[in-house]
mmCIF file of C-alpha atoms in Angstrom:
data_model
loop_
_atom_site.group_PDB
_atom_site.id
_atom_site.type_symbol
_atom_site.label_atom_id
_atom_site.label_comp_id
_atom_site.label_asym_id
_atom_site.label_seq_id
_atom_site.Cartn_x
_atom_site.Cartn_y
_atom_site.Cartn_z
ATOM 1 C CA UNK A 14 17.444 -33.392 -33.531
ATOM 2 C CA UNK A 15 18.505 -30.383 -35.581
ATOM 3 C CA UNK A 16 15.320 -28.658 -36.719
ATOM 4 C CA UNK A 17 17.034 -25.765 -38.466
ATOM 5 C CA UNK A 18 15.163 -24.829 -41.680
ATOM 6 C CA UNK A 19 16.717 -26.083 -44.894
ATOM 7 C CA UNK A 20 16.043 -25.536 -48.577
ATOM 8 C CA UNK A 21 13.541 -28.154 -49.731
ATOM 9 C CA UNK A 22 13.968 -27.532 -53.458
ATOM 10 C CA UNK A 23 16.236 -30.587 -54.013
ATOM 11 C CA UNK A 24 13.577 -32.818 -52.441
ATOM 12 C CA UNK A 25 10.463 -31.560 -54.211
ATOM 13 C CA UNK A 26 11.348 -29.369 -57.206
ATOM 14 C CA UNK A 27 12.921 -29.958 -60.581
ATOM 15 C CA UNK A 28 13.952 -27.696 -63.451
ATOM 16 C CA UNK A 29 14.667 -29.109 -66.898
ATOM 17 C CA UNK A 30 16.380 -27.020 -69.550
ATOM 18 C CA UNK A 31 16.308 -27.201 -73.335
ATOM 19 C CA UNK A 32 19.151 -29.705 -73.423
ATOM 20 C CA UNK A 33 17.523 -32.094 -70.942
ATOM 21 C CA UNK A 34 19.725 -31.089 -68.000
ATOM 22 C CA UNK A 35 18.061 -31.655 -64.635
ATOM 23 C CA UNK A 36 18.434 -29.330 -61.667
ATOM 24 C CA UNK A 37 16.329 -28.499 -58.620
ATOM 25 C CA UNK A 38 16.122 -24.749 -59.269
ATOM 26 C CA UNK A 39 17.602 -22.017 -61.441
ATOM 27 C CA UNK A 40 20.926 -23.170 -62.908
ATOM 28 C CA UNK A 41 22.621 -19.938 -61.969
ATOM 29 C CA UNK A 42 21.806 -20.516 -58.293
ATOM 30 C CA UNK A 43 23.674 -23.828 -58.328
ATOM 31 C CA UNK A 44 26.555 -22.872 -60.650
ATOM 32 C CA UNK A 45 25.214 -25.303 -63.269
ATOM 33 C CA UNK A 46 25.390 -28.327 -60.971
ATOM 34 C CA UNK A 47 23.165 -30.853 -62.753
ATOM 35 C CA UNK A 48 21.731 -34.094 -61.389
ATOM 36 C CA UNK A 49 21.927 -35.592 -64.880
ATOM 37 C CA UNK A 50 20.208 -35.494 -68.251
ATOM 38 C CA UNK A 51 16.800 -36.998 -69.062
ATOM 39 C CA UNK A 52 17.691 -37.374 -72.731
ATOM 40 C CA UNK A 53 20.495 -39.727 -71.737
ATOM 41 C CA UNK A 54 19.005 -41.518 -68.701
ATOM 42 C CA UNK A 55 15.491 -42.204 -67.434
ATOM 43 C CA UNK A 56 14.201 -39.568 -65.032
ATOM 44 C CA UNK A 57 14.124 -41.832 -61.981
ATOM 45 C CA UNK A 58 17.838 -42.615 -62.429
ATOM 46 C CA UNK A 59 18.601 -38.900 -62.622
ATOM 47 C CA UNK A 60 16.275 -37.684 -59.873
ATOM 48 C CA UNK A 61 17.533 -40.225 -57.355
ATOM 49 C CA UNK A 62 21.006 -40.763 -58.770
ATOM 50 C CA UNK A 63 24.276 -40.208 -56.975
ATOM 51 C CA UNK A 64 24.644 -36.571 -57.999
ATOM 52 C CA UNK A 65 21.162 -35.777 -56.711
ATOM 53 C CA UNK A 66 21.878 -37.601 -53.447
ATOM 54 C CA UNK A 67 25.162 -35.750 -53.043
ATOM 55 C CA UNK A 68 23.382 -32.445 -53.532
ATOM 56 C CA UNK A 69 20.690 -33.330 -50.964
ATOM 57 C CA UNK A 70 23.305 -34.582 -48.506
ATOM 58 C CA UNK A 71 25.125 -31.260 -48.817
ATOM 59 C CA UNK A 72 21.889 -29.336 -48.168
ATOM 60 C CA UNK A 73 21.025 -31.454 -45.114
ATOM 61 C CA UNK A 74 24.485 -30.775 -43.692
ATOM 62 C CA UNK A 75 23.887 -27.035 -44.043
ATOM 63 C CA UNK A 76 26.976 -26.500 -46.199
ATOM 64 C CA UNK A 77 25.216 -25.399 -49.414
ATOM 65 C CA UNK A 78 28.472 -26.037 -51.253
ATOM 66 C CA UNK A 79 26.877 -26.042 -54.697
ATOM 67 C CA UNK A 80 24.594 -23.056 -54.088
ATOM 68 C CA UNK A 81 25.108 -19.412 -54.966
ATOM 69 C CA UNK A 82 24.059 -18.134 -51.570
ATOM 70 C CA UNK A 83 25.077 -14.626 -52.633
ATOM 71 C CA UNK A 84 22.203 -14.359 -55.113
ATOM 72 C CA UNK A 85 19.598 -16.884 -53.883
ATOM 73 C CA UNK A 86 17.209 -15.510 -51.288
ATOM 74 C CA UNK A 87 16.385 -18.993 -49.934
ATOM 75 C CA UNK A 88 12.676 -18.580 -50.562
ATOM 76 C CA UNK A 89 12.298 -22.359 -50.270
ATOM 77 C CA UNK A 90 13.601 -22.678 -46.709
ATOM 78 C CA UNK A 91 11.290 -24.861 -44.650
ATOM 79 C CA UNK A 92 11.397 -25.986 -41.017
ATOM 80 C CA UNK A 93 11.776 -29.750 -40.659
ATOM 81 C CA UNK A 94 10.666 -32.185 -38.012
ATOM 82 C CA UNK A 95 12.565 -35.148 -39.416
ATOM 83 C CA UNK A 96 15.677 -35.651 -41.496
ATOM 84 C CA UNK A 97 14.774 -35.686 -45.223
ATOM 85 C CA UNK A 98 15.660 -38.820 -47.163
ATOM 86 C CA UNK A 99 18.355 -38.723 -49.832
ATOM 87 C CA UNK A 100 15.914 -40.253 -52.298
ATOM 88 C CA UNK A 101 12.703 -38.435 -53.127
ATOM 89 C CA UNK A 102 9.406 -39.182 -54.878
ATOM 90 C CA UNK A 103 8.688 -37.554 -58.221
ATOM 91 C CA UNK A 104 8.757 -33.756 -57.700
ATOM 92 C CA UNK A 105 5.720 -31.718 -56.733
ATOM 93 C CA UNK A 106 6.921 -28.644 -58.613
ATOM 94 C CA UNK A 107 8.183 -28.958 -62.178
ATOM 95 C CA UNK A 108 9.802 -26.155 -64.178
ATOM 96 C CA UNK A 109 10.388 -26.753 -67.877
ATOM 97 C CA UNK A 110 12.479 -24.066 -69.568
ATOM 98 C CA UNK A 111 13.266 -25.372 -73.029
ATOM 99 C CA UNK A 112 11.804 -22.915 -75.523
ATOM 100 C CA UNK A 113 13.408 -19.516 -76.263
ATOM 101 C CA UNK A 114 10.667 -18.466 -78.677
ATOM 102 C CA UNK A 115 9.578 -14.897 -77.890
ATOM 103 C CA UNK A 116 7.998 -11.903 -79.583
ATOM 104 C CA UNK A 117 10.248 -9.457 -77.711
ATOM 105 C CA UNK A 118 13.984 -8.835 -77.686
ATOM 106 C CA UNK A 119 14.527 -7.300 -74.277
ATOM 107 C CA UNK A 120 17.915 -5.700 -73.778
ATOM 108 C CA UNK A 121 18.515 -7.885 -70.723
ATOM 109 C CA UNK A 122 17.829 -11.128 -72.592
ATOM 110 C CA UNK A 123 18.547 -11.123 -76.348
ATOM 111 C CA UNK A 124 19.491 -8.900 -79.248
ATOM 112 C CA UNK A 125 17.210 -10.516 -81.821
ATOM 113 C CA UNK A 126 13.768 -12.049 -82.095
ATOM 114 C CA UNK A 127 13.835 -15.812 -81.587
ATOM 115 C CA UNK A 128 10.835 -17.343 -83.314
ATOM 116 C CA UNK A 129 11.452 -21.044 -82.852
ATOM 117 C CA UNK A 130 13.269 -23.407 -80.538
ATOM 118 C CA UNK A 131 16.590 -24.741 -81.878
ATOM 119 C CA UNK A 132 15.056 -28.233 -82.081
ATOM 120 C CA UNK A 133 12.861 -29.501 -84.923
ATOM 121 C CA UNK A 134 9.103 -29.904 -84.475
ATOM 122 C CA UNK A 135 9.463 -33.680 -84.351
ATOM 123 C CA UNK A 136 12.160 -33.467 -81.689
ATOM 124 C CA UNK A 137 10.103 -31.124 -79.547
ATOM 125 C CA UNK A 138 6.920 -33.193 -79.864
ATOM 126 C CA UNK A 139 8.895 -36.323 -78.993
ATOM 127 C CA UNK A 140 10.389 -34.604 -75.940
ATOM 128 C CA UNK A 141 6.971 -33.410 -74.778
ATOM 129 C CA UNK A 142 5.436 -36.878 -75.005
ATOM 130 C CA UNK A 143 8.346 -38.969 -73.764
ATOM 131 C CA UNK A 144 10.186 -36.731 -71.317
ATOM 132 C CA UNK A 145 8.371 -33.622 -70.103
ATOM 133 C CA UNK A 146 4.829 -34.927 -69.586
ATOM 134 C CA UNK A 147 5.876 -38.060 -67.616
ATOM 135 C CA UNK A 148 7.925 -35.971 -65.159
ATOM 136 C CA UNK A 149 4.696 -34.180 -64.165
ATOM 137 C CA UNK A 150 2.908 -37.334 -62.978
ATOM 138 C CA UNK A 151 3.230 -36.428 -59.284
ATOM 139 C CA UNK A 152 3.334 -32.653 -59.729
ATOM 140 C CA UNK A 153 0.925 -30.165 -58.235
ATOM 141 C CA UNK A 154 2.374 -27.261 -60.256
ATOM 142 C CA UNK A 155 4.028 -26.856 -63.655
ATOM 143 C CA UNK A 156 6.088 -23.699 -64.202
ATOM 144 C CA UNK A 157 6.511 -22.280 -67.720
ATOM 145 C CA UNK A 158 8.613 -20.415 -69.120
ATOM 146 C CA UNK A 159 11.721 -18.651 -67.834
ATOM 147 C CA UNK A 160 13.590 -18.343 -71.133
ATOM 148 C CA UNK A 161 10.926 -17.367 -73.669
ATOM 149 C CA UNK A 162 7.245 -16.560 -74.098
ATOM 150 C CA UNK A 163 5.180 -19.698 -73.600
ATOM 151 C CA UNK A 164 1.910 -18.026 -74.618
ATOM 152 C CA UNK A 165 3.384 -17.220 -78.038
ATOM 153 C CA UNK A 166 5.293 -20.436 -78.796
ATOM 154 C CA UNK A 167 3.344 -23.192 -80.554
ATOM 155 C CA UNK A 168 5.564 -25.771 -78.824
ATOM 156 C CA UNK A 169 4.949 -24.441 -75.333
ATOM 157 C CA UNK A 170 1.244 -24.117 -76.041
ATOM 158 C CA UNK A 171 1.201 -27.787 -77.092
ATOM 159 C CA UNK A 172 2.931 -28.753 -73.847
ATOM 160 C CA UNK A 173 0.425 -26.744 -71.798
ATOM 161 C CA UNK A 174 -2.585 -28.309 -73.500
ATOM 162 C CA UNK A 175 -1.249 -31.867 -73.205
ATOM 163 C CA UNK A 176 -0.251 -31.454 -69.558
ATOM 164 C CA UNK A 177 -3.623 -29.893 -68.704
ATOM 165 C CA UNK A 178 -5.466 -32.732 -70.420
ATOM 166 C CA UNK A 179 -3.427 -35.566 -68.907
ATOM 167 C CA UNK A 180 -3.296 -34.196 -65.355
ATOM 168 C CA UNK A 181 -6.648 -32.537 -64.512
ATOM 169 C CA UNK A 182 -5.461 -31.508 -61.025
ATOM 170 C CA UNK A 183 -2.244 -29.899 -62.224
ATOM 171 C CA UNK A 184 -1.927 -26.162 -61.620
ATOM 172 C CA UNK A 185 0.139 -23.822 -63.811
ATOM 173 C CA UNK A 186 2.591 -21.064 -62.929
ATOM 174 C CA UNK A 187 2.993 -19.017 -66.104
ATOM 175 C CA UNK A 188 5.921 -16.649 -66.647
ATOM 176 C CA UNK A 189 5.071 -14.231 -69.444
ATOM 177 C CA UNK A 190 5.893 -10.831 -70.907
ATOM 178 C CA UNK A 191 2.175 -10.064 -70.749
ATOM 179 C CA UNK A 192 1.659 -8.990 -74.356
ATOM 180 C CA UNK A 193 -0.878 -11.752 -75.099
ATOM 181 C CA UNK A 194 -1.777 -12.756 -71.540
ATOM 182 C CA UNK A 195 -5.501 -12.188 -71.861
ATOM 183 C CA UNK A 196 -8.756 -14.081 -71.347
ATOM 184 C CA UNK A 197 -9.010 -15.330 -74.937
ATOM 185 C CA UNK A 198 -5.534 -16.895 -74.957
ATOM 186 C CA UNK A 199 -5.766 -18.398 -71.476
ATOM 187 C CA UNK A 200 -9.178 -19.913 -72.199
ATOM 188 C CA UNK A 201 -7.917 -21.371 -75.480
ATOM 189 C CA UNK A 202 -5.097 -23.113 -73.619
ATOM 190 C CA UNK A 203 -7.419 -24.471 -70.956
ATOM 191 C CA UNK A 204 -5.705 -22.457 -68.237
ATOM 192 C CA UNK A 205 -8.682 -20.632 -66.729
ATOM 193 C CA UNK A 206 -9.253 -22.087 -63.292
ATOM 194 C CA UNK A 207 -5.898 -23.886 -63.494
ATOM 195 C CA UNK A 208 -3.556 -21.011 -62.656
ATOM 196 C CA UNK A 209 -1.682 -20.829 -59.376
ATOM 197 C CA UNK A 210 0.443 -17.845 -60.421
ATOM 198 C CA UNK A 211 0.936 -15.452 -63.310
ATOM 199 C CA UNK A 212 4.306 -13.698 -63.419
ATOM 200 C CA UNK A 213 4.515 -10.762 -65.821
ATOM 201 C CA UNK A 214 7.944 -9.349 -66.646
ATOM 202 C CA UNK A 215 7.621 -5.617 -67.336
ATOM 203 C CA UNK A 216 10.722 -3.940 -65.819
ATOM 204 C CA UNK A 217 9.290 -0.426 -66.167
ATOM 205 C CA UNK A 218 6.328 1.707 -65.244
ATOM 206 C CA UNK A 219 6.502 4.245 -68.098
ATOM 207 C CA UNK A 220 6.031 3.576 -71.787
ATOM 208 C CA UNK A 221 9.303 5.308 -72.669
ATOM 209 C CA UNK A 222 11.429 3.076 -70.442
ATOM 210 C CA UNK A 223 9.429 -0.028 -71.331
ATOM 211 C CA UNK A 224 9.932 0.550 -75.064
ATOM 212 C CA UNK A 225 13.643 1.163 -74.556
ATOM 213 C CA UNK A 226 14.056 -2.134 -72.722
ATOM 214 C CA UNK A 227 11.747 -4.436 -74.714
ATOM 215 C CA UNK A 228 12.319 -2.787 -78.103
ATOM 216 C CA UNK A 229 9.354 -4.630 -79.678
ATOM 217 C CA UNK A 230 6.800 -4.596 -76.856
ATOM 218 C CA UNK A 231 3.360 -3.020 -76.588
ATOM 219 C CA UNK A 232 3.084 -1.188 -73.273
ATOM 220 C CA UNK A 233 -0.605 -0.349 -73.640
ATOM 221 C CA UNK A 234 -1.562 -3.970 -74.299
ATOM 222 C CA UNK A 235 0.455 -5.156 -71.304
ATOM 223 C CA UNK A 236 -1.181 -2.598 -69.011
ATOM 224 C CA UNK A 237 -4.633 -3.586 -70.288
ATOM 225 C CA UNK A 238 -3.896 -7.267 -69.685
ATOM 226 C CA UNK A 239 -2.439 -6.514 -66.273
ATOM 227 C CA UNK A 240 -5.607 -4.715 -65.186
ATOM 228 C CA UNK A 241 -7.661 -7.708 -66.313
ATOM 229 C CA UNK A 242 -5.383 -10.075 -64.366
ATOM 230 C CA UNK A 243 -5.796 -7.853 -61.331
ATOM 231 C CA UNK A 244 -9.588 -8.130 -61.583
ATOM 232 C CA UNK A 245 -9.346 -11.920 -61.931
ATOM 233 C CA UNK A 246 -7.217 -12.022 -58.791
ATOM 234 C CA UNK A 247 -9.725 -9.900 -56.898
ATOM 235 C CA UNK A 248 -12.445 -12.373 -57.934
ATOM 236 C CA UNK A 249 -10.330 -15.216 -56.558
ATOM 237 C CA UNK A 250 -9.795 -16.788 -59.982
ATOM 238 C CA UNK A 251 -6.002 -16.334 -60.012
ATOM 239 C CA UNK A 252 -4.430 -16.666 -56.543
ATOM 240 C CA UNK A 253 -1.217 -14.796 -57.279
ATOM 241 C CA UNK A 254 -0.194 -12.164 -59.853
ATOM 242 C CA UNK A 255 3.389 -10.907 -59.808
ATOM 243 C CA UNK A 256 5.033 -8.194 -61.881
ATOM 244 C CA UNK A 257 8.795 -8.638 -62.254
ATOM 245 C CA UNK A 258 11.374 -5.879 -62.469
ATOM 246 C CA UNK A 259 15.039 -6.538 -63.333
ATOM 247 C CA UNK A 260 16.949 -3.507 -62.057
ATOM 248 C CA UNK A 261 19.591 -1.685 -64.085
ATOM 249 C CA UNK A 262 20.712 1.785 -65.093
ATOM 250 C CA UNK A 263 17.765 2.525 -67.367
ATOM 251 C CA UNK A 264 14.964 1.780 -64.927
ATOM 252 C CA UNK A 265 16.093 1.951 -61.284
ATOM 253 C CA UNK A 266 14.451 5.330 -60.671
ATOM 254 C CA UNK A 267 11.068 3.802 -61.524
ATOM 255 C CA UNK A 268 11.257 1.198 -58.749
ATOM 256 C CA UNK A 269 9.055 3.094 -56.220
ATOM 257 C CA UNK A 270 6.444 3.842 -58.883
ATOM 258 C CA UNK A 271 6.463 0.163 -59.826
ATOM 259 C CA UNK A 272 5.536 -0.756 -56.247
ATOM 260 C CA UNK A 273 2.778 1.836 -56.289
ATOM 261 C CA UNK A 274 1.432 0.288 -59.489
ATOM 262 C CA UNK A 275 1.349 -3.069 -57.703
ATOM 263 C CA UNK A 276 -0.448 -1.463 -54.756
ATOM 264 C CA UNK A 277 -3.010 0.090 -57.084
ATOM 265 C CA UNK A 278 -3.718 -3.283 -58.709
ATOM 266 C CA UNK A 279 -3.338 -5.272 -55.472
ATOM 267 C CA UNK A 280 -0.703 -7.547 -56.977
ATOM 268 C CA UNK A 281 2.941 -8.213 -56.087
ATOM 269 C CA UNK A 282 6.022 -6.333 -57.339
ATOM 270 C CA UNK A 283 9.228 -8.394 -57.324
ATOM 271 C CA UNK A 284 12.696 -6.908 -57.840
ATOM 272 C CA UNK A 285 15.892 -8.638 -58.968
ATOM 273 C CA UNK A 286 19.261 -7.332 -60.033
ATOM 274 C CA UNK A 287 20.496 -7.542 -63.601
ATOM 275 C CA UNK A 288 22.383 -10.815 -64.112
ATOM 276 C CA UNK A 289 25.419 -11.060 -66.342
ATOM 277 C CA UNK A 290 24.400 -13.778 -68.792
ATOM 278 C CA UNK A 291 26.711 -12.143 -71.363
ATOM 279 C CA UNK A 292 24.232 -12.703 -74.196
ATOM 280 C CA UNK A 293 23.319 -9.119 -75.160
ATOM 281 C CA UNK A 294 25.066 -5.843 -75.907
ATOM 282 C CA UNK A 295 23.879 -4.531 -72.532
ATOM 283 C CA UNK A 296 25.234 -7.537 -70.664
ATOM 284 C CA UNK A 297 28.551 -7.439 -72.466
ATOM 285 C CA UNK A 298 28.876 -4.013 -70.841
ATOM 286 C CA UNK A 299 27.475 -5.254 -67.549
ATOM 287 C CA UNK A 300 29.314 -2.945 -65.152
ATOM 288 C CA UNK A 301 28.052 0.079 -67.048
ATOM 289 C CA UNK A 302 24.426 -0.858 -66.259
ATOM 290 C CA UNK A 303 24.691 -2.585 -62.849
ATOM 291 C CA UNK A 304 23.894 0.432 -60.652
ATOM 292 C CA UNK A 305 23.740 -1.788 -57.556
ATOM 293 C CA UNK A 306 27.494 -2.450 -57.698
ATOM 294 C CA UNK A 307 29.399 -0.367 -55.168
ATOM 295 C CA UNK A 308 31.865 0.910 -57.750
ATOM 296 C CA UNK A 309 29.137 2.148 -60.087
ATOM 297 C CA UNK A 310 28.997 5.973 -60.362
ATOM 298 C CA UNK A 311 25.223 5.885 -59.703
ATOM 299 C CA UNK A 312 25.409 3.514 -56.737
ATOM 300 C CA UNK A 313 24.733 6.194 -54.120
ATOM 301 C CA UNK A 314 21.807 7.507 -56.133
ATOM 302 C CA UNK A 315 20.462 3.959 -56.354
ATOM 303 C CA UNK A 316 20.644 3.670 -52.568
ATOM 304 C CA UNK A 317 18.714 6.929 -52.263
ATOM 305 C CA UNK A 318 15.930 5.378 -54.343
ATOM 306 C CA UNK A 319 15.862 2.393 -51.977
ATOM 307 C CA UNK A 320 14.989 4.710 -49.081
ATOM 308 C CA UNK A 321 11.539 5.333 -50.539
ATOM 309 C CA UNK A 322 8.633 4.389 -48.267
ATOM 310 C CA UNK A 323 7.038 2.513 -51.168
ATOM 311 C CA UNK A 324 9.250 -0.472 -50.376
ATOM 312 C CA UNK A 325 7.436 -0.902 -47.052
ATOM 313 C CA UNK A 326 4.418 -2.151 -48.982
ATOM 314 C CA UNK A 327 3.142 -5.674 -48.310
ATOM 315 C CA UNK A 328 3.019 -6.035 -52.087
ATOM 316 C CA UNK A 329 6.775 -5.518 -52.507
ATOM 317 C CA UNK A 330 9.434 -8.227 -52.665
ATOM 318 C CA UNK A 331 13.061 -7.132 -52.747
ATOM 319 C CA UNK A 332 15.648 -9.832 -53.324
ATOM 320 C CA UNK A 333 18.344 -10.418 -50.707
ATOM 321 C CA UNK A 334 20.835 -7.971 -52.242
ATOM 322 C CA UNK A 335 18.359 -5.088 -52.390
ATOM 323 C CA UNK A 336 17.030 -5.889 -48.928
ATOM 324 C CA UNK A 337 20.515 -5.533 -47.457
ATOM 325 C CA UNK A 338 21.283 -2.380 -49.430
ATOM 326 C CA UNK A 339 18.006 -0.813 -48.310
ATOM 327 C CA UNK A 340 18.805 -1.597 -44.661
ATOM 328 C CA UNK A 341 22.213 -0.020 -45.147
ATOM 329 C CA UNK A 342 20.714 3.072 -46.808
ATOM 330 C CA UNK A 343 18.111 3.568 -44.088
ATOM 331 C CA UNK A 344 20.700 3.155 -41.331
ATOM 332 C CA UNK A 345 22.668 6.030 -42.817
ATOM 333 C CA UNK A 346 19.774 8.482 -42.711
#
């Protein structure tokens, strides 16, 4: 029997976007291949429907036809003893990314403050009760929020409280900009003792660069909250704290210092390349900022940065692109 590791995301993970589209991971990694839509069909029909089965069949075969293997680092690859079934029980890991509400307007994400989801309060509350909460019935972890700030949004906070109340064993993976990620807020939401991971998107290690990127952020507050999160991790109260760094022209020289910050706090630094969503002024001039592209005038300087010993740290995660470029840079020394 072929025991080659395969990606298990299609068998145990689900991501639902603001329009009800169902996927097994980030849409960009699967070129927007959706299993279906929970606003149009019941979840069971989507999760184990023909499109989901076709996707799983393709993964089992090792073809990965629908996957962007050039940008996914296959972090979900698992060895297998038996052939996975084409149908799967309700997912263990649920990501709900439906609310763009945020107090920042980062240059890599948006050019204006978005204060409310495009749906009405009644629509959102209906979706929480009838669609999002039921999907979590078999879940061990709920991931929030990859498109906004869930600790700011009243809708996301309502979802967190209701999910925490209904499923007392459910753990939470919170993706945040860190501005209000403190003990008071997390206690209010019932998240203390329920967190598997906190991911804080900072993208800089100096106030000057941070302010340039976020435009409306508060660097000092984020650093204060990050130090508190670090202490909670050291006490064993939060298993994993990650600081995220999307690399581009403005910040690439701060990458080694970012790792050293993670080392100082004993947390994890994770690096990803700027993605061309096309939704901001920066992204509409993508090639100007994407220093990791070989035709960029700063590409060689970027590779020099990758040679830094800081990236040897156990607290550093480089995505697949940066890992390969670092190997290339070091081989040329």
